[in-house]
PDB file of N, CA and C in Angstrom:
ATOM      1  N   UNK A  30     188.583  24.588 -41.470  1.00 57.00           N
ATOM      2  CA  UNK A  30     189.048  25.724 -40.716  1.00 57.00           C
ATOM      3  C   UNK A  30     189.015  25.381 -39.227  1.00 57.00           C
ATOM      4  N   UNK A  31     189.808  25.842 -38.509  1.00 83.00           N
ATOM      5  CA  UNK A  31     190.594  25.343 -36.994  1.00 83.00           C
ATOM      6  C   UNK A  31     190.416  26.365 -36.362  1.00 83.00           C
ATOM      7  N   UNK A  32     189.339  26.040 -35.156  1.00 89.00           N
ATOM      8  CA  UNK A  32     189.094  27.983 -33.903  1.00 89.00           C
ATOM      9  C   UNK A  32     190.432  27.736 -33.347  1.00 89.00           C
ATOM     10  N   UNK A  33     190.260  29.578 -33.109  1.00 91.00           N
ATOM     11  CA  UNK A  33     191.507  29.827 -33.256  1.00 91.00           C
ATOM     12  C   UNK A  33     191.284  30.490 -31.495  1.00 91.00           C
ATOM     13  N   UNK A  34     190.514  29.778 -30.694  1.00 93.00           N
ATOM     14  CA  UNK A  34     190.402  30.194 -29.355  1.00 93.00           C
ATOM     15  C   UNK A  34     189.926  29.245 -28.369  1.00 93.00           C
ATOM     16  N   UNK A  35     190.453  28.672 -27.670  1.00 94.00           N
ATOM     17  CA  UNK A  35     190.359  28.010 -26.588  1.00 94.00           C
ATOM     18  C   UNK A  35     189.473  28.383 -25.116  1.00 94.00           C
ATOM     19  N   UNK A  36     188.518  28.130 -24.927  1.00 95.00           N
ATOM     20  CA  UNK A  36     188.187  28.471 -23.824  1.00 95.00           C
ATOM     21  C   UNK A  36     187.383  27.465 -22.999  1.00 95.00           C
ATOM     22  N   UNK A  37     188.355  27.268 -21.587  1.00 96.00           N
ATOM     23  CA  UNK A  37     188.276  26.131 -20.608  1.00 96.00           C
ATOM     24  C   UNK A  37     187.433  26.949 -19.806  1.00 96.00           C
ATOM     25  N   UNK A  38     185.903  26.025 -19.541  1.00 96.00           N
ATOM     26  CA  UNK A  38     185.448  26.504 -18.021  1.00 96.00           C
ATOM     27  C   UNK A  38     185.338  25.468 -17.346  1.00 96.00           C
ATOM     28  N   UNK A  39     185.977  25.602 -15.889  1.00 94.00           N
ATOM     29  CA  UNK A  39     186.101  24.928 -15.362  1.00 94.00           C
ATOM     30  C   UNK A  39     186.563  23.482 -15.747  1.00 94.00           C
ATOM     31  N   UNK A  40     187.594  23.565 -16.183  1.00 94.00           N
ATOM     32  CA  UNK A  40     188.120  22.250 -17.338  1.00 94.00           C
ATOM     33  C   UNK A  40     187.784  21.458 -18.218  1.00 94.00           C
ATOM     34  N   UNK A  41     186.535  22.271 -18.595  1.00 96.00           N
ATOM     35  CA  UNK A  41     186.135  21.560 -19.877  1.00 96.00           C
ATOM     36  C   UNK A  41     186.512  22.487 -20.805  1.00 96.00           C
ATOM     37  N   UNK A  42     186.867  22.065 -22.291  1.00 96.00           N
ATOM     38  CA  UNK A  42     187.794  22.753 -23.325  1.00 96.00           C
ATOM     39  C   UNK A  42     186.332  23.629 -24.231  1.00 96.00           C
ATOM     40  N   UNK A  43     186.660  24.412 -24.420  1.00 96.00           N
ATOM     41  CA  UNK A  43     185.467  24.548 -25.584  1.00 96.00           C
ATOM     42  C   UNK A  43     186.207  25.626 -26.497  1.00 96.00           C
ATOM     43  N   UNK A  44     186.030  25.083 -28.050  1.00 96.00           N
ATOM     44  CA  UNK A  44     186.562  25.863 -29.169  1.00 96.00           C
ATOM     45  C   UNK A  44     185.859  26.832 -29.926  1.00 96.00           C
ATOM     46  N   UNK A  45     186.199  28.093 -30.018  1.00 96.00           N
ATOM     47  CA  UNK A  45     185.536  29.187 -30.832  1.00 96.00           C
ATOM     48  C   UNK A  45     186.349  29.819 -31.923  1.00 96.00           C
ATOM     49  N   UNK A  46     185.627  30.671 -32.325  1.00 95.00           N
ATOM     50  CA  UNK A  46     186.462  31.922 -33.524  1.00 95.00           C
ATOM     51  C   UNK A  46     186.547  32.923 -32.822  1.00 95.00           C
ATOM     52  N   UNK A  47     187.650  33.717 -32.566  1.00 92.00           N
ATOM     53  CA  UNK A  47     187.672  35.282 -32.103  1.00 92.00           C
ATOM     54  C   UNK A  47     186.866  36.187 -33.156  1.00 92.00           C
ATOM     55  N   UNK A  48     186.828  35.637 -34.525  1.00 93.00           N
ATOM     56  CA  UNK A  48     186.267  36.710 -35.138  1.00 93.00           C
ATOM     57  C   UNK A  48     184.682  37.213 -34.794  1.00 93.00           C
ATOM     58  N   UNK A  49     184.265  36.007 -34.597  1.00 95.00           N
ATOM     59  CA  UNK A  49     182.639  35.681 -34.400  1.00 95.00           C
ATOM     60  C   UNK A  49     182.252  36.619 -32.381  1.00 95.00           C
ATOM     61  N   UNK A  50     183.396  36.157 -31.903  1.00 94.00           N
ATOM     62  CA  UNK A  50     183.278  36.538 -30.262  1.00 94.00           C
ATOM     63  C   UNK A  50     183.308  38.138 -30.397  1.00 94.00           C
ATOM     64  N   UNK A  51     184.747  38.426 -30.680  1.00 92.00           N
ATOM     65  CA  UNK A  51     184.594  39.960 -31.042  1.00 92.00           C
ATOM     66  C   UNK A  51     183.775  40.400 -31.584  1.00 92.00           C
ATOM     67  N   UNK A  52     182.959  40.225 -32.761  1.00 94.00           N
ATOM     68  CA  UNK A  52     181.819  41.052 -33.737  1.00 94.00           C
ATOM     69  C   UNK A  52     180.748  40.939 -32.574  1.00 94.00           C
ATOM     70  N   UNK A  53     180.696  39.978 -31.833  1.00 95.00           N
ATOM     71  CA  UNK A  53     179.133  39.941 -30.592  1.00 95.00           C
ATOM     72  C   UNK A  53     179.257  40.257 -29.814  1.00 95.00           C
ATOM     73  N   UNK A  54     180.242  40.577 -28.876  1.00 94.00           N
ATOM     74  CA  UNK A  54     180.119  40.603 -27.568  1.00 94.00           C
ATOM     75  C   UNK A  54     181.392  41.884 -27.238  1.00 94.00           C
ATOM     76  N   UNK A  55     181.327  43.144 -26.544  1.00 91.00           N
ATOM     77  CA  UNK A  55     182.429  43.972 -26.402  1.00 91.00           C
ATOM     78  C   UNK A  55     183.593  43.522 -25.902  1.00 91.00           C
ATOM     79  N   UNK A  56     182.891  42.651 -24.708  1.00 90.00           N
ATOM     80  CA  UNK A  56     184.232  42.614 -23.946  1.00 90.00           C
ATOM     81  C   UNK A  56     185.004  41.566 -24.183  1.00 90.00           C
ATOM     82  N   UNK A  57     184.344  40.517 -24.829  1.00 90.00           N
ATOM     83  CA  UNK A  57     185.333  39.607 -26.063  1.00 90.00           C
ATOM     84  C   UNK A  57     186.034  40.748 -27.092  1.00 90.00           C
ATOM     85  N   UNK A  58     185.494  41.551 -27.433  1.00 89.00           N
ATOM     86  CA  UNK A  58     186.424  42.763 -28.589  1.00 89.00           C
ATOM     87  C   UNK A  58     187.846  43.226 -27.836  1.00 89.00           C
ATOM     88  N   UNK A  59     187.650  43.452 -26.792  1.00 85.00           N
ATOM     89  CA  UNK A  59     188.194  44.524 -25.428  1.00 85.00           C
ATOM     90  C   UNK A  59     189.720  43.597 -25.297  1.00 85.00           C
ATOM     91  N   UNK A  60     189.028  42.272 -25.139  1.00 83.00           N
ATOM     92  CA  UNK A  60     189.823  41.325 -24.493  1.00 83.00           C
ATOM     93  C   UNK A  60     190.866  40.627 -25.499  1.00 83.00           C
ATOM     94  N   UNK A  61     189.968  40.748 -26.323  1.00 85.00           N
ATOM     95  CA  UNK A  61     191.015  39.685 -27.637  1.00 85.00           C
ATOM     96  C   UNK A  61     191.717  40.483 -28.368  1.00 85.00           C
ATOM     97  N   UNK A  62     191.262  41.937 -28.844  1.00 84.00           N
ATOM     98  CA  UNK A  62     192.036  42.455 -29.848  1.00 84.00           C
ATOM     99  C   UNK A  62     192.360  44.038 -29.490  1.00 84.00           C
ATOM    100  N   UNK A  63     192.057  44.553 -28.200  1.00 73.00           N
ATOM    101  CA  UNK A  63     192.495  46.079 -27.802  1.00 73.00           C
ATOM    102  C   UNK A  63     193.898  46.175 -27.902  1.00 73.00           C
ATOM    103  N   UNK A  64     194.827  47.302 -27.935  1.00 70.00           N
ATOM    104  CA  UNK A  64     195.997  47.433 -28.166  1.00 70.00           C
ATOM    105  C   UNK A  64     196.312  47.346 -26.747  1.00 70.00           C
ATOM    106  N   UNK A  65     195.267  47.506 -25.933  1.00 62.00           N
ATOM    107  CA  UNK A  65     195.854  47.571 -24.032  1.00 62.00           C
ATOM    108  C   UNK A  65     195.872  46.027 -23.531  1.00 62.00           C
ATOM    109  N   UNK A  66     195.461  45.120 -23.995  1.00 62.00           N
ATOM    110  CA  UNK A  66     195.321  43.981 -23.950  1.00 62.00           C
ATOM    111  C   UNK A  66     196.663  43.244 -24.357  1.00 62.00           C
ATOM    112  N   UNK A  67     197.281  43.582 -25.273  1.00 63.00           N
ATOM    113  CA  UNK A  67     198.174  42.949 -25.999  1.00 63.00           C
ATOM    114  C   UNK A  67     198.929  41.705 -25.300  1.00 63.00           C
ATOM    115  N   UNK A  68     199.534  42.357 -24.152  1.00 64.00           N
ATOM    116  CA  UNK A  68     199.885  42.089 -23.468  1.00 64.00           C
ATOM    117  C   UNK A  68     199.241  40.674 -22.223  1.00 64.00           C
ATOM    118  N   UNK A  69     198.217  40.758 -22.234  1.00 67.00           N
ATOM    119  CA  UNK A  69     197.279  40.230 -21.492  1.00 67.00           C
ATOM    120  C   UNK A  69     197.451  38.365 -22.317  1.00 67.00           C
ATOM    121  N   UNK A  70     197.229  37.631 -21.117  1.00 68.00           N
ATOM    122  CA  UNK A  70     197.950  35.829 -21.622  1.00 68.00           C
ATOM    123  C   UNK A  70     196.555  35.627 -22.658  1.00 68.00           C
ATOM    124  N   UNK A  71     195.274  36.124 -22.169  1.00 65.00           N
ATOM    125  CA  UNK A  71     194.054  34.786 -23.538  1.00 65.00           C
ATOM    126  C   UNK A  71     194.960  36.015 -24.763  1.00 65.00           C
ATOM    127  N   UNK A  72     195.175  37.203 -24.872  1.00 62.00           N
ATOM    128  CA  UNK A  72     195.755  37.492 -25.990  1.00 62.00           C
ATOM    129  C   UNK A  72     196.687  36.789 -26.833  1.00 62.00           C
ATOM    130  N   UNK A  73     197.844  36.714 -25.728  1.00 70.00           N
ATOM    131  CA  UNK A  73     199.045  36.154 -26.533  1.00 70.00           C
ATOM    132  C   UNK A  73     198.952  34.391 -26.701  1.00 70.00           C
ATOM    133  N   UNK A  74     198.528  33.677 -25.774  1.00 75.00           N
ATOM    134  CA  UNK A  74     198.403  32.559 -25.800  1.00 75.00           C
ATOM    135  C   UNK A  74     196.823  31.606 -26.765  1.00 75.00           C
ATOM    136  N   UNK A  75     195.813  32.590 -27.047  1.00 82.00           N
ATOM    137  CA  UNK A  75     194.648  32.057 -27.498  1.00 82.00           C
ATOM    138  C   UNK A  75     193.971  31.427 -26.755  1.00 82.00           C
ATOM    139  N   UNK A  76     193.852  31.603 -25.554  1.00 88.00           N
ATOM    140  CA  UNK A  76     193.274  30.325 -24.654  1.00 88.00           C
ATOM    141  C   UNK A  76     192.265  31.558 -23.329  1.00 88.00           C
ATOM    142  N   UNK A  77     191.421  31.003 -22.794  1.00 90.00           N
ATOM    143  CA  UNK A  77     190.992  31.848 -21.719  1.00 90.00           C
ATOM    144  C   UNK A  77     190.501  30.848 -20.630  1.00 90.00           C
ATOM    145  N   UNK A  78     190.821  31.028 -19.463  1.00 90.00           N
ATOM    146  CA  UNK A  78     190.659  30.054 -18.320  1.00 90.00           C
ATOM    147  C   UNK A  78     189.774  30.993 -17.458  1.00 90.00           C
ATOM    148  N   UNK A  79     188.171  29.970 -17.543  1.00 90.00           N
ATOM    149  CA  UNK A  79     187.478  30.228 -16.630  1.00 90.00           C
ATOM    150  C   UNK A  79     187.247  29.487 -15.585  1.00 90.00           C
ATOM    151  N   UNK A  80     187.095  29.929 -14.172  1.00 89.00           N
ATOM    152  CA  UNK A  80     186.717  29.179 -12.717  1.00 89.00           C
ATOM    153  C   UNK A  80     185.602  29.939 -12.347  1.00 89.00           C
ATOM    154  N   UNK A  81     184.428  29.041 -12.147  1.00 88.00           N
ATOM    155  CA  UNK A  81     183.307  29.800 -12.194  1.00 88.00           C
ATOM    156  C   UNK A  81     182.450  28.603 -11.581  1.00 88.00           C
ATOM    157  N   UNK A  82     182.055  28.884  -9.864  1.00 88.00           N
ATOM    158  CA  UNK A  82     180.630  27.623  -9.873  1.00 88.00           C
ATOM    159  C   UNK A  82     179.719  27.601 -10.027  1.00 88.00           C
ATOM    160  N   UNK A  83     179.624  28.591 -10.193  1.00 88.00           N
ATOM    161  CA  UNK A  83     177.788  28.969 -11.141  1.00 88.00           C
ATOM    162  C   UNK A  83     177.193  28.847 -12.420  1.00 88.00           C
ATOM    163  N   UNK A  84     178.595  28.739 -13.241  1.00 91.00           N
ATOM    164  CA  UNK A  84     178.713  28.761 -14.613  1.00 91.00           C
ATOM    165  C   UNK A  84     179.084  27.340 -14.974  1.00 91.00           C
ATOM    166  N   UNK A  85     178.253  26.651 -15.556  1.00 92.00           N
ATOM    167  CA  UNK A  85     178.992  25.373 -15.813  1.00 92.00           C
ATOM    168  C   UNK A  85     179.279  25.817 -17.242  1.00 92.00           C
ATOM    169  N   UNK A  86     179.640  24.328 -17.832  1.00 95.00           N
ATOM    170  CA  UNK A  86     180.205  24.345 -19.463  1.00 95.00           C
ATOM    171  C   UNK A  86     178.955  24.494 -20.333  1.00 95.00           C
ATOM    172  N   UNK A  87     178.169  23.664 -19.694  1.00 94.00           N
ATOM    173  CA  UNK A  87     176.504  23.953 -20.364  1.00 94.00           C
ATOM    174  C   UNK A  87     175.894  25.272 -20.447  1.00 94.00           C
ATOM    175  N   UNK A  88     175.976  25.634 -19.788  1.00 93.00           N
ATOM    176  CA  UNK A  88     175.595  27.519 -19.871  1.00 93.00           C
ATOM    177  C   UNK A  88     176.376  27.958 -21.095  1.00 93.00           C
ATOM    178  N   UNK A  89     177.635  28.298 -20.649  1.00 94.00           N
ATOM    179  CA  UNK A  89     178.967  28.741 -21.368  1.00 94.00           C
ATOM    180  C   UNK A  89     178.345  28.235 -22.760  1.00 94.00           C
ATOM    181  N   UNK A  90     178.478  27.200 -23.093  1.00 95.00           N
ATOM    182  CA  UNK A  90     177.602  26.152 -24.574  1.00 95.00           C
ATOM    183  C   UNK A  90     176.301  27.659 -24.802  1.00 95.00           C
ATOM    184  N   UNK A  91     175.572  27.755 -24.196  1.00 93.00           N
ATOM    185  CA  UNK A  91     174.401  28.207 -24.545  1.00 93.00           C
ATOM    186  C   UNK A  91     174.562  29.608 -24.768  1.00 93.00           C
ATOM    187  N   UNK A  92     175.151  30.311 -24.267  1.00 95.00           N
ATOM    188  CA  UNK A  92     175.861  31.673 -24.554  1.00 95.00           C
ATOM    189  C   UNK A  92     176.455  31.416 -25.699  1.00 95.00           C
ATOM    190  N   UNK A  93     177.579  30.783 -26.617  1.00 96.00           N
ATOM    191  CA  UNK A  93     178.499  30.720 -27.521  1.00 96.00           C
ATOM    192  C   UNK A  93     177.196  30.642 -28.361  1.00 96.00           C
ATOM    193  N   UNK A  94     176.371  29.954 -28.245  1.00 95.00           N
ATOM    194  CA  UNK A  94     175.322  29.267 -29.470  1.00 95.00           C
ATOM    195  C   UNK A  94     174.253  30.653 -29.719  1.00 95.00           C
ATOM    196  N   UNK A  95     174.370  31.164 -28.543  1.00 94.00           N
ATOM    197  CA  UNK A  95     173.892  32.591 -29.095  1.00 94.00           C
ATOM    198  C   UNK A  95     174.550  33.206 -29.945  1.00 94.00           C
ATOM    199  N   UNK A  96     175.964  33.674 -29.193  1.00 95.00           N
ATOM    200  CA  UNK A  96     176.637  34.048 -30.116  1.00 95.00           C
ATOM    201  C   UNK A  96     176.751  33.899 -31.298  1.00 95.00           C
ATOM    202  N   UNK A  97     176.665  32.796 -31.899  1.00 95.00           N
ATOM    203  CA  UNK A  97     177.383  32.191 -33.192  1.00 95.00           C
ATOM    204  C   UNK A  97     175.612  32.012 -34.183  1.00 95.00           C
ATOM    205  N   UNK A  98     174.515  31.498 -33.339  1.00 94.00           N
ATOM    206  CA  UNK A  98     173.042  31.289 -33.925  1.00 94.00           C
ATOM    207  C   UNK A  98     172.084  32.763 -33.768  1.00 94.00           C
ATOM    208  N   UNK A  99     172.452  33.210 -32.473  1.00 92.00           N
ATOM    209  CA  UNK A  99     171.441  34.158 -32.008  1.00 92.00           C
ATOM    210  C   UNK A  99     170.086  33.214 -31.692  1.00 92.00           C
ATOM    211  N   UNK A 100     170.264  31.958 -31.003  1.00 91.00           N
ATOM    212  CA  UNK A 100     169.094  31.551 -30.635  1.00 91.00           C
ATOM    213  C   UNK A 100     169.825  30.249 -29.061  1.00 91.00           C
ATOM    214  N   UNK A 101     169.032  30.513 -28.115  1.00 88.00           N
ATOM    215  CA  UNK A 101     169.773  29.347 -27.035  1.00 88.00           C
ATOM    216  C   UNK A 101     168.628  28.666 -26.622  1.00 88.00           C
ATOM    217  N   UNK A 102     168.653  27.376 -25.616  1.00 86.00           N
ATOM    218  CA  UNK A 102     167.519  27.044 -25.369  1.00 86.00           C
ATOM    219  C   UNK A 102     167.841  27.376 -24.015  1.00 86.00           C
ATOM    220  N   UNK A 103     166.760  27.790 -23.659  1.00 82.00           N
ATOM    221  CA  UNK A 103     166.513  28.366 -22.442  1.00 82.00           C
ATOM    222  C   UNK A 103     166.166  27.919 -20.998  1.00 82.00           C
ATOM    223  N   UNK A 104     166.561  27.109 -20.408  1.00 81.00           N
ATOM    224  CA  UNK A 104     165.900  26.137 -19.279  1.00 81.00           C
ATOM    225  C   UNK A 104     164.877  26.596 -18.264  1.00 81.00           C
ATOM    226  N   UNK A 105     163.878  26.270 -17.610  1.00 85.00           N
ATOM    227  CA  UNK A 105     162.688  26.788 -16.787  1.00 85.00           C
ATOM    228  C   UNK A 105     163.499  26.859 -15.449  1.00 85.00           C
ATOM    229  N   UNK A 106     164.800  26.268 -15.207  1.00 86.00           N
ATOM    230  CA  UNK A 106     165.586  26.070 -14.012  1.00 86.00           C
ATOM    231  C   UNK A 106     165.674  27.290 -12.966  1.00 86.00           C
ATOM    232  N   UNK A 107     165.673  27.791 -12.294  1.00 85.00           N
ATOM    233  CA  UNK A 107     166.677  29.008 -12.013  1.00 85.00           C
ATOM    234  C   UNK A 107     167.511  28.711 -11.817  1.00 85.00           C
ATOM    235  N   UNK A 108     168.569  27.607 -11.594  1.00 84.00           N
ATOM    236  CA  UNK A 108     169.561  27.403 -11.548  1.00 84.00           C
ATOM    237  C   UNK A 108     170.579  27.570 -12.178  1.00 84.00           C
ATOM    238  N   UNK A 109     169.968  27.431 -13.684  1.00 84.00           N
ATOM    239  CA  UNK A 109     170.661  27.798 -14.784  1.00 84.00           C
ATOM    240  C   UNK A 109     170.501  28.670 -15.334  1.00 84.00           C
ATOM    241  N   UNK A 110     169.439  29.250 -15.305  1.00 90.00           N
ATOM    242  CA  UNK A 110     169.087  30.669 -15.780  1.00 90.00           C
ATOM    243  C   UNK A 110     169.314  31.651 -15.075  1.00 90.00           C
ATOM    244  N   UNK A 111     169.428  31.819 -13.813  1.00 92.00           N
ATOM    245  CA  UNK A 111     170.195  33.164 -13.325  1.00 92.00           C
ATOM    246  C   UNK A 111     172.027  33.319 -13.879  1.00 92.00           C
ATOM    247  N   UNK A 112     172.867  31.966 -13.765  1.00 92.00           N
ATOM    248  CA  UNK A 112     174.207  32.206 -14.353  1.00 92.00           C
ATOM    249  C   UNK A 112     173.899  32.799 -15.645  1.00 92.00           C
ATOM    250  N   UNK A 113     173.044  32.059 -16.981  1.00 92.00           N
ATOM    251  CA  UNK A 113     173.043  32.547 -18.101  1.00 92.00           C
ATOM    252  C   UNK A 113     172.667  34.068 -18.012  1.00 92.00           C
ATOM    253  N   UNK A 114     172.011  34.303 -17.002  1.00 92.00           N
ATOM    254  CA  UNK A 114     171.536  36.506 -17.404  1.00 92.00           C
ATOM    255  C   UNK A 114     173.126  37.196 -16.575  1.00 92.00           C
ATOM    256  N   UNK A 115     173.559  36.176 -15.550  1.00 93.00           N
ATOM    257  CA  UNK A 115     175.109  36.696 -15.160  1.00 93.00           C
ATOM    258  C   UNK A 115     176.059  36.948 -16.350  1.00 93.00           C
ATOM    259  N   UNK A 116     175.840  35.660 -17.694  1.00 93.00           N
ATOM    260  CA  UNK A 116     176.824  36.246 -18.273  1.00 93.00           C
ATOM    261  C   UNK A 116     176.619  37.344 -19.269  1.00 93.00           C
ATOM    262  N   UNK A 117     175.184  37.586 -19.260  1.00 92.00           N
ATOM    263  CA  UNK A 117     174.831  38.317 -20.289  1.00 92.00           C
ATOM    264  C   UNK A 117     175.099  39.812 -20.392  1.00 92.00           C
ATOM    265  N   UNK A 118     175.193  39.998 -18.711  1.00 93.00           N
ATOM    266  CA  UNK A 118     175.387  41.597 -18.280  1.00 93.00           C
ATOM    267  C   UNK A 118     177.340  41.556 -18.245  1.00 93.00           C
ATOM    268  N   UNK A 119     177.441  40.552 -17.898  1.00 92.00           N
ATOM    269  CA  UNK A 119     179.049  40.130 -17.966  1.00 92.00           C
ATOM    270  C   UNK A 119     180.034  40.570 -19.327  1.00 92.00           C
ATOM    271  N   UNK A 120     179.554  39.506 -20.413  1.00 92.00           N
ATOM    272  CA  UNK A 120     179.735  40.187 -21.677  1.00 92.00           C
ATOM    273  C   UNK A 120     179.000  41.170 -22.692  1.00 92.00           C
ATOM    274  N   UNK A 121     178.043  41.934 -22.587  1.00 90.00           N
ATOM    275  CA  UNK A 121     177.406  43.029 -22.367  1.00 90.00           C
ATOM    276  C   UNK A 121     176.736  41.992 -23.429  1.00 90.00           C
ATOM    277  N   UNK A 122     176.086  41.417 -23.143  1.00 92.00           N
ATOM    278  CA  UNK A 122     174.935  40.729 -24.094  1.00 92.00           C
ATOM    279  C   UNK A 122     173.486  41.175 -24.176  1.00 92.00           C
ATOM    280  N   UNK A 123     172.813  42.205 -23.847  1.00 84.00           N
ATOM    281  CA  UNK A 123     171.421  42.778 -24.094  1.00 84.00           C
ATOM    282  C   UNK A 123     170.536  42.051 -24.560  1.00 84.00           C
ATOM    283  N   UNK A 124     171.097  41.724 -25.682  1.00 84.00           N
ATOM    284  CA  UNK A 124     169.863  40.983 -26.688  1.00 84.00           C
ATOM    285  C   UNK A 124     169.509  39.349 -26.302  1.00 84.00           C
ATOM    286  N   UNK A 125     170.401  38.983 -25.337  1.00 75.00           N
ATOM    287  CA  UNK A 125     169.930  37.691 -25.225  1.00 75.00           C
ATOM    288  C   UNK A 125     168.991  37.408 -24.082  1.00 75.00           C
TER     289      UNK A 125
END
């Protein structure tokens, strides 16, 4: 089976399932499958382009692995750990 969603941060490619994004996260729901969205390009095209310097691909990685495990590893950094609680309030992630 082949993800059926593309998502570049900052030009690195990373592959998911919409089904898995939508069931976790709202504004993955909002974004991928609302009828107001339709219209909107990660809709029609499958792809979502992020530019983000706070956010590397490694974060992004650790968020999805929530998503998909419900478990991330967590770094002592703040460097990396303030982006990861950015995306959490971002895609209304609570639990992570």
């Amino acid at each position: 089976m082949f993800a059926d969603l593309e998502i570049v941060v900052n030009g690195e490619s990373l592959k998911a399932y919409k089904c898995i994004l939508t069931a976790r996260s709202e504004k993955f729901n909002v974004m991928l499958t609302s009828e107001a969205t339709q219209e909107m390009e990660e809709h029609r095209s499958g792809k979502i382009n992020l530019q983000n310097k706070d956010v590397t691909p490694e974060i992004y990685k650790e968020m999805l692995r929530w998503l998909y495990m419900g478990e991330c590893e967590i770094s002592h950094n703040p460097k990396e750990v303030l982006p990861l609680l950015q995306l959490t309030d971002e895609y209304l992630l609570p639990d992570l």
